[in-house]
PDB file of N, CA and C in Angstrom:
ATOM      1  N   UNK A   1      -9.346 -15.759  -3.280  1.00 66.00           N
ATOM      2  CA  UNK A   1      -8.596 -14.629  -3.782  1.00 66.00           C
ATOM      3  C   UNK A   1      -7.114 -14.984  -3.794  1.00 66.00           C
ATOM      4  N   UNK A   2      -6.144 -14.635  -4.591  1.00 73.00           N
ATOM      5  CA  UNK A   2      -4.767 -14.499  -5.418  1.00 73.00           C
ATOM      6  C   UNK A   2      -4.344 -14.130  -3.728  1.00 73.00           C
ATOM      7  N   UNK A   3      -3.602 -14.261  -3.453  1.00 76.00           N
ATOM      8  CA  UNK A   3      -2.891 -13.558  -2.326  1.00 76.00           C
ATOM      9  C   UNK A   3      -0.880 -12.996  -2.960  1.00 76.00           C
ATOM     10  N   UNK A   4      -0.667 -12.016  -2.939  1.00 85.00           N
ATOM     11  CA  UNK A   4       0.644 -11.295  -3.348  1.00 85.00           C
ATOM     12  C   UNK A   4       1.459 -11.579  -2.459  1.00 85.00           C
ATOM     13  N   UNK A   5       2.761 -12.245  -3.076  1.00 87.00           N
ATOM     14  CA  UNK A   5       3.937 -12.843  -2.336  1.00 87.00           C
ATOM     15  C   UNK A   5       4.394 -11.687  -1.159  1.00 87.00           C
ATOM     16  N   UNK A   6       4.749 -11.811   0.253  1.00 89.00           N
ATOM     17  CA  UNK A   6       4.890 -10.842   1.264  1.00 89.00           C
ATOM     18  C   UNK A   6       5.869  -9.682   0.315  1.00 89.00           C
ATOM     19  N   UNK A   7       7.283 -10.112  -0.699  1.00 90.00           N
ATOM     20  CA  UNK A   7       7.830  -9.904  -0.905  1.00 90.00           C
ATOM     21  C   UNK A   7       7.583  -8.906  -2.346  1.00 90.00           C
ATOM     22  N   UNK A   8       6.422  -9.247  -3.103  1.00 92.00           N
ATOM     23  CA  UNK A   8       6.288  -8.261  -3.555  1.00 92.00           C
ATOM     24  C   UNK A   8       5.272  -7.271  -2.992  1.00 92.00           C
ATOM     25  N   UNK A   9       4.509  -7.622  -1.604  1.00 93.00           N
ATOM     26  CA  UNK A   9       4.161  -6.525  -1.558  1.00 93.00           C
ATOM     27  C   UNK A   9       4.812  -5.434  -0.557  1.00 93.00           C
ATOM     28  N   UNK A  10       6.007  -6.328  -0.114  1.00 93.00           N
ATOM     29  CA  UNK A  10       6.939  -4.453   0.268  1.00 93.00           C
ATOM     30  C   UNK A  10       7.688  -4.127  -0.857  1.00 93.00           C
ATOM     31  N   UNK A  11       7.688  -4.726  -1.463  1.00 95.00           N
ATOM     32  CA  UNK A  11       7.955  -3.936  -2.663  1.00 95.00           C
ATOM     33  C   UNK A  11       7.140  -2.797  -3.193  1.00 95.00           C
ATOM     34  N   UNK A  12       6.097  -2.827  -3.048  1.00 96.00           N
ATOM     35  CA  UNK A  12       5.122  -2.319  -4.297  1.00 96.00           C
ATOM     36  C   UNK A  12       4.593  -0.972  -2.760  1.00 96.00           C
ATOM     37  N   UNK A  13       4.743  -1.299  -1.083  1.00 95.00           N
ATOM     38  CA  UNK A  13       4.656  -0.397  -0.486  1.00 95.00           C
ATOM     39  C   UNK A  13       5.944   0.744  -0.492  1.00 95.00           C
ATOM     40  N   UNK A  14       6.753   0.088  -0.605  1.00 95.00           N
ATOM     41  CA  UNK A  14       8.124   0.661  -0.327  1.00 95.00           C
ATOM     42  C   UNK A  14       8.331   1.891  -1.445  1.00 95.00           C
ATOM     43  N   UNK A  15       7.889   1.276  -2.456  1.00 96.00           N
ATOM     44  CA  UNK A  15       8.207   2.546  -3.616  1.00 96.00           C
ATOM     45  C   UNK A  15       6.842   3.624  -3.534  1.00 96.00           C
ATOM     46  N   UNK A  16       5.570   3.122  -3.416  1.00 95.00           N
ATOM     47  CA  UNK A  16       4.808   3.890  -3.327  1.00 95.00           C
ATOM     48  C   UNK A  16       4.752   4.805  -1.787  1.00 95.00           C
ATOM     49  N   UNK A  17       5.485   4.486  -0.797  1.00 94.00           N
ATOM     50  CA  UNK A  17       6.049   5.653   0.558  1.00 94.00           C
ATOM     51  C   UNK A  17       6.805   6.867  -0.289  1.00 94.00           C
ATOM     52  N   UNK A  18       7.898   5.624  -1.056  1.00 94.00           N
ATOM     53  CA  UNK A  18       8.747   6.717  -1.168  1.00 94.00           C
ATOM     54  C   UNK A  18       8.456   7.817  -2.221  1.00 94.00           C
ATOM     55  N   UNK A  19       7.621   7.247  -3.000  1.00 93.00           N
ATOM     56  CA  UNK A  19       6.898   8.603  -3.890  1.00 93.00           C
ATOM     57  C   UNK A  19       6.537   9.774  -3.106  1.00 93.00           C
ATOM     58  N   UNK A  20       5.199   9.138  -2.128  1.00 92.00           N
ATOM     59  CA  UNK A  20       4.663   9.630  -1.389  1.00 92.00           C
ATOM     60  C   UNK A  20       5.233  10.951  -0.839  1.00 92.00           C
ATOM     61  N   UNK A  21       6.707  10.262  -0.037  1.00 92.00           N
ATOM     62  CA  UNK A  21       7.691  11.145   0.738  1.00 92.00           C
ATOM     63  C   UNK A  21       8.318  12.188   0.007  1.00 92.00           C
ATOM     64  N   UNK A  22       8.227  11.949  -1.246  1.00 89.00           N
ATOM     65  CA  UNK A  22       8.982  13.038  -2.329  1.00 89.00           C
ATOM     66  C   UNK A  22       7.911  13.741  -3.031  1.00 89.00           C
ATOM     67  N   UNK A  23       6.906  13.574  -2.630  1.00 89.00           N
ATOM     68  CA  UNK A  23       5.316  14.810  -2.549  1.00 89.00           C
ATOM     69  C   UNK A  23       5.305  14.456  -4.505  1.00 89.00           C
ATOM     70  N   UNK A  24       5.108  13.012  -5.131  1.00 83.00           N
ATOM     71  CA  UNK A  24       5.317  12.735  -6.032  1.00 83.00           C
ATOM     72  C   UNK A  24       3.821  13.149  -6.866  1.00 83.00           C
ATOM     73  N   UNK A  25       3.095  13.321  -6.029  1.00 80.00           N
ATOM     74  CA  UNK A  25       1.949  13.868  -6.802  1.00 80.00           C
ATOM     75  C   UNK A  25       1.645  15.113  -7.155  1.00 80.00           C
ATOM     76  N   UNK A  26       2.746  15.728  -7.284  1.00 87.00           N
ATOM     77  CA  UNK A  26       2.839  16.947  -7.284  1.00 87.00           C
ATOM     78  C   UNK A  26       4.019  17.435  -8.545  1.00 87.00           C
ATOM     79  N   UNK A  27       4.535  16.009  -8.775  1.00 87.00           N
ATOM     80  CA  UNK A  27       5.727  15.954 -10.024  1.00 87.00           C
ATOM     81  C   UNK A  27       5.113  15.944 -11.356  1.00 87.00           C
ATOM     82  N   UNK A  28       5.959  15.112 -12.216  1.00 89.00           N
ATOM     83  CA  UNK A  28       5.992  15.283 -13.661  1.00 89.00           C
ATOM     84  C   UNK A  28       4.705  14.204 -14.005  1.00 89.00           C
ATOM     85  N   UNK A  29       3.711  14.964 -14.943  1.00 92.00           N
ATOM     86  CA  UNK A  29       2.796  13.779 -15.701  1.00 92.00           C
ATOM     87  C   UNK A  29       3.129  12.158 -15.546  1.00 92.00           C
ATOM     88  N   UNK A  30       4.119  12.030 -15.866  1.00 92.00           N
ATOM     89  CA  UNK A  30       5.112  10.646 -15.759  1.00 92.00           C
ATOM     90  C   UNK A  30       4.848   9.996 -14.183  1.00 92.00           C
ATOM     91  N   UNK A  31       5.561  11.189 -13.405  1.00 91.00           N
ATOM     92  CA  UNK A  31       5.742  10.308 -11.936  1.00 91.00           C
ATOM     93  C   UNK A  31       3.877  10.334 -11.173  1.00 91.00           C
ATOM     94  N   UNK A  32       3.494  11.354 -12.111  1.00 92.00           N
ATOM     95  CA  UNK A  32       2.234  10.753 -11.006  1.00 92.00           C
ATOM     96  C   UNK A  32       1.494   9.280 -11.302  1.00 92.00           C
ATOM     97  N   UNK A  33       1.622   9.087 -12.969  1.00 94.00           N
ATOM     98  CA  UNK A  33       1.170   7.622 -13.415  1.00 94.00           C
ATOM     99  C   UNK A  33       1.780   6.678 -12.794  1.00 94.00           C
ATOM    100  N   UNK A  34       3.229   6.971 -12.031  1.00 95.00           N
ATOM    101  CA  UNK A  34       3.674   6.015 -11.946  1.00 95.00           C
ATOM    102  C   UNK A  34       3.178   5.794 -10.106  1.00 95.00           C
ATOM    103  N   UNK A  35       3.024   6.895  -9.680  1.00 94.00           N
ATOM    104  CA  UNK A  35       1.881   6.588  -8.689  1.00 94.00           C
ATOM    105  C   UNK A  35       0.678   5.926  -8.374  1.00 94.00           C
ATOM    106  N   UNK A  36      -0.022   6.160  -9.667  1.00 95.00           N
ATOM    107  CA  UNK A  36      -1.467   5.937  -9.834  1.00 95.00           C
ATOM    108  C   UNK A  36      -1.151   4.430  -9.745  1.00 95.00           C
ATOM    109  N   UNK A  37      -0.137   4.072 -10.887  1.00 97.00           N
ATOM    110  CA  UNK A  37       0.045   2.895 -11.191  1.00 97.00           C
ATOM    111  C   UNK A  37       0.632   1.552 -10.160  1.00 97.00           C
ATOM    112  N   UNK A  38       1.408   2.283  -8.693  1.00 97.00           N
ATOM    113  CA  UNK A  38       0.981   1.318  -8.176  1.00 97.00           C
ATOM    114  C   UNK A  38       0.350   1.313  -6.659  1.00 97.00           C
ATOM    115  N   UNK A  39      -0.927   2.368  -6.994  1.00 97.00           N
ATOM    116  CA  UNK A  39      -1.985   2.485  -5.774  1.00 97.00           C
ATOM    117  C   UNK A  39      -2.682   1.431  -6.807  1.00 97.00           C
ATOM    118  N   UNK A  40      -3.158   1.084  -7.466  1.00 97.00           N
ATOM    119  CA  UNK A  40      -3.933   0.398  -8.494  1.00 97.00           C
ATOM    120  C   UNK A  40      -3.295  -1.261  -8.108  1.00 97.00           C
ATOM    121  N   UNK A  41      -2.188  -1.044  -8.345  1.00 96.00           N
ATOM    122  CA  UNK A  41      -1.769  -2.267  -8.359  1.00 96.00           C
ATOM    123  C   UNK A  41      -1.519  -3.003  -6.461  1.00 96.00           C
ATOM    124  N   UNK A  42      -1.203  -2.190  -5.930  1.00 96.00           N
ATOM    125  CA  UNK A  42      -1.658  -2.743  -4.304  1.00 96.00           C
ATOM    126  C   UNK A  42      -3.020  -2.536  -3.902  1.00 96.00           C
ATOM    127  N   UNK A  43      -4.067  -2.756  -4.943  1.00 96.00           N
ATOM    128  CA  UNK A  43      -5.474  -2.679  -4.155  1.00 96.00           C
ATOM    129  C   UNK A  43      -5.788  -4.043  -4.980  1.00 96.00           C
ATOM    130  N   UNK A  44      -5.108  -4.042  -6.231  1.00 94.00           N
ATOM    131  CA  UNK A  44      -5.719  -5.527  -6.890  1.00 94.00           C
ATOM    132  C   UNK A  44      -4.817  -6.832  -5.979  1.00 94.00           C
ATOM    133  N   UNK A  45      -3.641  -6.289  -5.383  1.00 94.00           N
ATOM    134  CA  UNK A  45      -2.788  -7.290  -4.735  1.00 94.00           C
ATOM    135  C   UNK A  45      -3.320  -7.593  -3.253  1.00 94.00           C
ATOM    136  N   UNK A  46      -4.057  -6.848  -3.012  1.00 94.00           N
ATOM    137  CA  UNK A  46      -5.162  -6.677  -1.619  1.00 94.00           C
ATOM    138  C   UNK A  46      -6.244  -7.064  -1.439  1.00 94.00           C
ATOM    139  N   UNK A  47      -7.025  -7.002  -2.718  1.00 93.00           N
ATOM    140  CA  UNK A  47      -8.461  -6.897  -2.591  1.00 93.00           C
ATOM    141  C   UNK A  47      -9.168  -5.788  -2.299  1.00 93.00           C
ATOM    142  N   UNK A  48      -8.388  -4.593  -2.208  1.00 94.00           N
ATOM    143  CA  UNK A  48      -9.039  -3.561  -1.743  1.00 94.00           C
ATOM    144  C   UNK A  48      -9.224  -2.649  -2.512  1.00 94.00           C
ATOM    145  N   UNK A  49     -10.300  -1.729  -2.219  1.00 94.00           N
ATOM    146  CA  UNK A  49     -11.014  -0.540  -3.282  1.00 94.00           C
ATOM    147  C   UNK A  49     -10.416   0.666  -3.280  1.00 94.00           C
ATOM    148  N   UNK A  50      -9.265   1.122  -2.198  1.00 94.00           N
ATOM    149  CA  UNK A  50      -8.349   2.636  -1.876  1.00 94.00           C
ATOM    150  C   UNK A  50      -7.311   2.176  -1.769  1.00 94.00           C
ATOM    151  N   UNK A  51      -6.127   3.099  -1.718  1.00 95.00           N
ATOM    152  CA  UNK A  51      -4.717   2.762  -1.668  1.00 95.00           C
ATOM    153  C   UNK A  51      -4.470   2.617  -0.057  1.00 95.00           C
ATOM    154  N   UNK A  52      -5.519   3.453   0.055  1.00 95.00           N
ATOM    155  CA  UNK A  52      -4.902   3.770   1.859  1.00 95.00           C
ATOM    156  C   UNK A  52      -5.422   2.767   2.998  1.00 95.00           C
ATOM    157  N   UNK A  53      -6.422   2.045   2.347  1.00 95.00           N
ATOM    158  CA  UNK A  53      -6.823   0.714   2.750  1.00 95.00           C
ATOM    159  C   UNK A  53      -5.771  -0.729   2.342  1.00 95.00           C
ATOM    160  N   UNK A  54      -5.567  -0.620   1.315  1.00 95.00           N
ATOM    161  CA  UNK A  54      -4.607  -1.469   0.734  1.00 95.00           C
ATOM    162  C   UNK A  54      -3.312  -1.145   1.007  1.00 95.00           C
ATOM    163  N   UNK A  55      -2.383  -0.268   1.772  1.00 95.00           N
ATOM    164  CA  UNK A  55      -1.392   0.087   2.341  1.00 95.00           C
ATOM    165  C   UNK A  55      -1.426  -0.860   3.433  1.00 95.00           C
ATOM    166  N   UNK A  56      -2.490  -0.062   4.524  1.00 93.00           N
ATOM    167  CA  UNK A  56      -2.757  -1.115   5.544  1.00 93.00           C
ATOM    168  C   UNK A  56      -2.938  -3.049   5.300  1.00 93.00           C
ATOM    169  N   UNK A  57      -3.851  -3.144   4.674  1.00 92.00           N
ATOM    170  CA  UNK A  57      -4.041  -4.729   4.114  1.00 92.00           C
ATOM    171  C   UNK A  57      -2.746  -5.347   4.033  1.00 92.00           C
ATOM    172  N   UNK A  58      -1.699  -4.675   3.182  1.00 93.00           N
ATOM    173  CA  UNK A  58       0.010  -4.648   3.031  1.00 93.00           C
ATOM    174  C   UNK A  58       0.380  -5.014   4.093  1.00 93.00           C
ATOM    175  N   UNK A  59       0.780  -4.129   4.895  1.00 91.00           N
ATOM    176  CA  UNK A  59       1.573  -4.250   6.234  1.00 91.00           C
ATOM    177  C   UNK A  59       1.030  -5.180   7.109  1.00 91.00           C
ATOM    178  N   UNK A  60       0.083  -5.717   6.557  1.00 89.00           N
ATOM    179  CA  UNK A  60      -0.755  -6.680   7.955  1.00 89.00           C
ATOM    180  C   UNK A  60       0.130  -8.437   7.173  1.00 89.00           C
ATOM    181  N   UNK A  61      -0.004  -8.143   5.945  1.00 88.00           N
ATOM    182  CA  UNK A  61       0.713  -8.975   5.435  1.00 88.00           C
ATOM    183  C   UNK A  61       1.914  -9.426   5.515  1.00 88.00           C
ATOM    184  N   UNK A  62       3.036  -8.490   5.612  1.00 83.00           N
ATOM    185  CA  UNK A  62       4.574  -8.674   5.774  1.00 83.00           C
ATOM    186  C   UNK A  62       4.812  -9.177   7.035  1.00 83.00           C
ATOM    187  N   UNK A  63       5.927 -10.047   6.869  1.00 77.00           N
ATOM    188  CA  UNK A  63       6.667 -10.455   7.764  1.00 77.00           C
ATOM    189  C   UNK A  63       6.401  -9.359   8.884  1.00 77.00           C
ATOM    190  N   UNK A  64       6.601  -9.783  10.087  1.00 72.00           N
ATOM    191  CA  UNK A  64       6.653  -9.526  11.310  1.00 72.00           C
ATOM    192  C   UNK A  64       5.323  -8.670  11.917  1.00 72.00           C
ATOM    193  N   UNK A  65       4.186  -8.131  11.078  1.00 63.00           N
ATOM    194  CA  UNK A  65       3.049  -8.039  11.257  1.00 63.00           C
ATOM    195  C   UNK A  65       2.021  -8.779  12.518  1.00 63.00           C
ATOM    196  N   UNK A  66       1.740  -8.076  13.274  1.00 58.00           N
ATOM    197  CA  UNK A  66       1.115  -8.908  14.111  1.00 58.00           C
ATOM    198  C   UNK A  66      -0.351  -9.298  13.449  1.00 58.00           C
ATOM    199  N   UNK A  67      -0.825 -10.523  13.778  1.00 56.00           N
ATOM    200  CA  UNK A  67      -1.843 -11.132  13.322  1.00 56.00           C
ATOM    201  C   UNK A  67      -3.143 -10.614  14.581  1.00 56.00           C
ATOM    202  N   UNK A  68      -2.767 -10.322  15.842  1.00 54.00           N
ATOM    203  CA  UNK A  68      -3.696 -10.099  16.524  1.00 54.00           C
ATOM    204  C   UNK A  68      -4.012  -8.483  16.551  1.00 54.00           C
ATOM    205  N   UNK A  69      -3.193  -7.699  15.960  1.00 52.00           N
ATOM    206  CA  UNK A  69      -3.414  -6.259  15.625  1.00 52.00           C
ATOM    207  C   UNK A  69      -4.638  -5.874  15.403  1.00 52.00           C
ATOM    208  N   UNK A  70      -5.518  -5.462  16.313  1.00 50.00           N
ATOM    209  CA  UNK A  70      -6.537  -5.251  16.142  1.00 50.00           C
ATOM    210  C   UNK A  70      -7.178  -3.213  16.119  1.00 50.00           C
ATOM    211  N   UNK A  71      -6.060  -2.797  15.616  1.00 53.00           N
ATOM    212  CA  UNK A  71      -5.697  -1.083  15.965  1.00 53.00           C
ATOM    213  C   UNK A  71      -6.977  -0.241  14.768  1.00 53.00           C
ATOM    214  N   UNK A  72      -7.406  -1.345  13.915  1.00 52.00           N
ATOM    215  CA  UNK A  72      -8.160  -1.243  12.922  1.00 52.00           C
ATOM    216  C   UNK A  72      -9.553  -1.481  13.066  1.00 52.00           C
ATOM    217  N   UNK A  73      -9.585  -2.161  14.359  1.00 49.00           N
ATOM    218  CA  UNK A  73     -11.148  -1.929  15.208  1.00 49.00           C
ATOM    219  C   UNK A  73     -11.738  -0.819  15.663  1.00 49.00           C
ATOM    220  N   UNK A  74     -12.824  -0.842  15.543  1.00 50.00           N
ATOM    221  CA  UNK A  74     -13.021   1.005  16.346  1.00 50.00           C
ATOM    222  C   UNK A  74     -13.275  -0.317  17.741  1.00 50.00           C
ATOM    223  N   UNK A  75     -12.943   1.062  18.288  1.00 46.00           N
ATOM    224  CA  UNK A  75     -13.637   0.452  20.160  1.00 46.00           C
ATOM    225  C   UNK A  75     -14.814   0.568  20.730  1.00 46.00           C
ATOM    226  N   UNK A  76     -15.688  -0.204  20.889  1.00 48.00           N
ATOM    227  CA  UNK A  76     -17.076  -0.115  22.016  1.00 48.00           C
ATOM    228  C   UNK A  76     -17.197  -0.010  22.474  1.00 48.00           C
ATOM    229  N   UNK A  77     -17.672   1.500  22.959  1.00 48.00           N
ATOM    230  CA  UNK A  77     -17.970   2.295  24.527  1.00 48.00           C
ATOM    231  C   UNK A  77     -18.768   1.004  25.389  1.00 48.00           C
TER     232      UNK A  77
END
């Protein structure tokens, strides 16, 4: 699999927060495509099938990410 330069993918998180934060799905025809458009595009830069999976996938990626982060495990009684 393609792996997405660290650098574009805080990019591509960074704008899709900040939509997020400005309740962008809730805006103009325009700004929600431009939502859609890049939950779509950080799941093909991921490999992943949801945005909210591919958010995470993201951040595991960027710089300073811990590699042993394991917060995404469930735990075994």
């Amino acid at each position: 699999m393609l792996m997405a330069h660290p650098a574009v993918l805080n990019n591509l998180v960074e704008q899709y927060e900040t939509l997020q934060l400005l309740h962008a799905e809730a805006g103009t025809e325009e700004v929600r495509d431009r939502m859609d458009e890049l939950a779509r595009t950080l799941c093909v830069a991921t490999g992943t099938a949801d945005v909210d999976t591919a958010l995470v996938a993201a951040r595991h990626r960027l710089p300073g990410a811990r590699p042993e982060d394991d917060s995404l495990l469930t735990a075994t009684p």
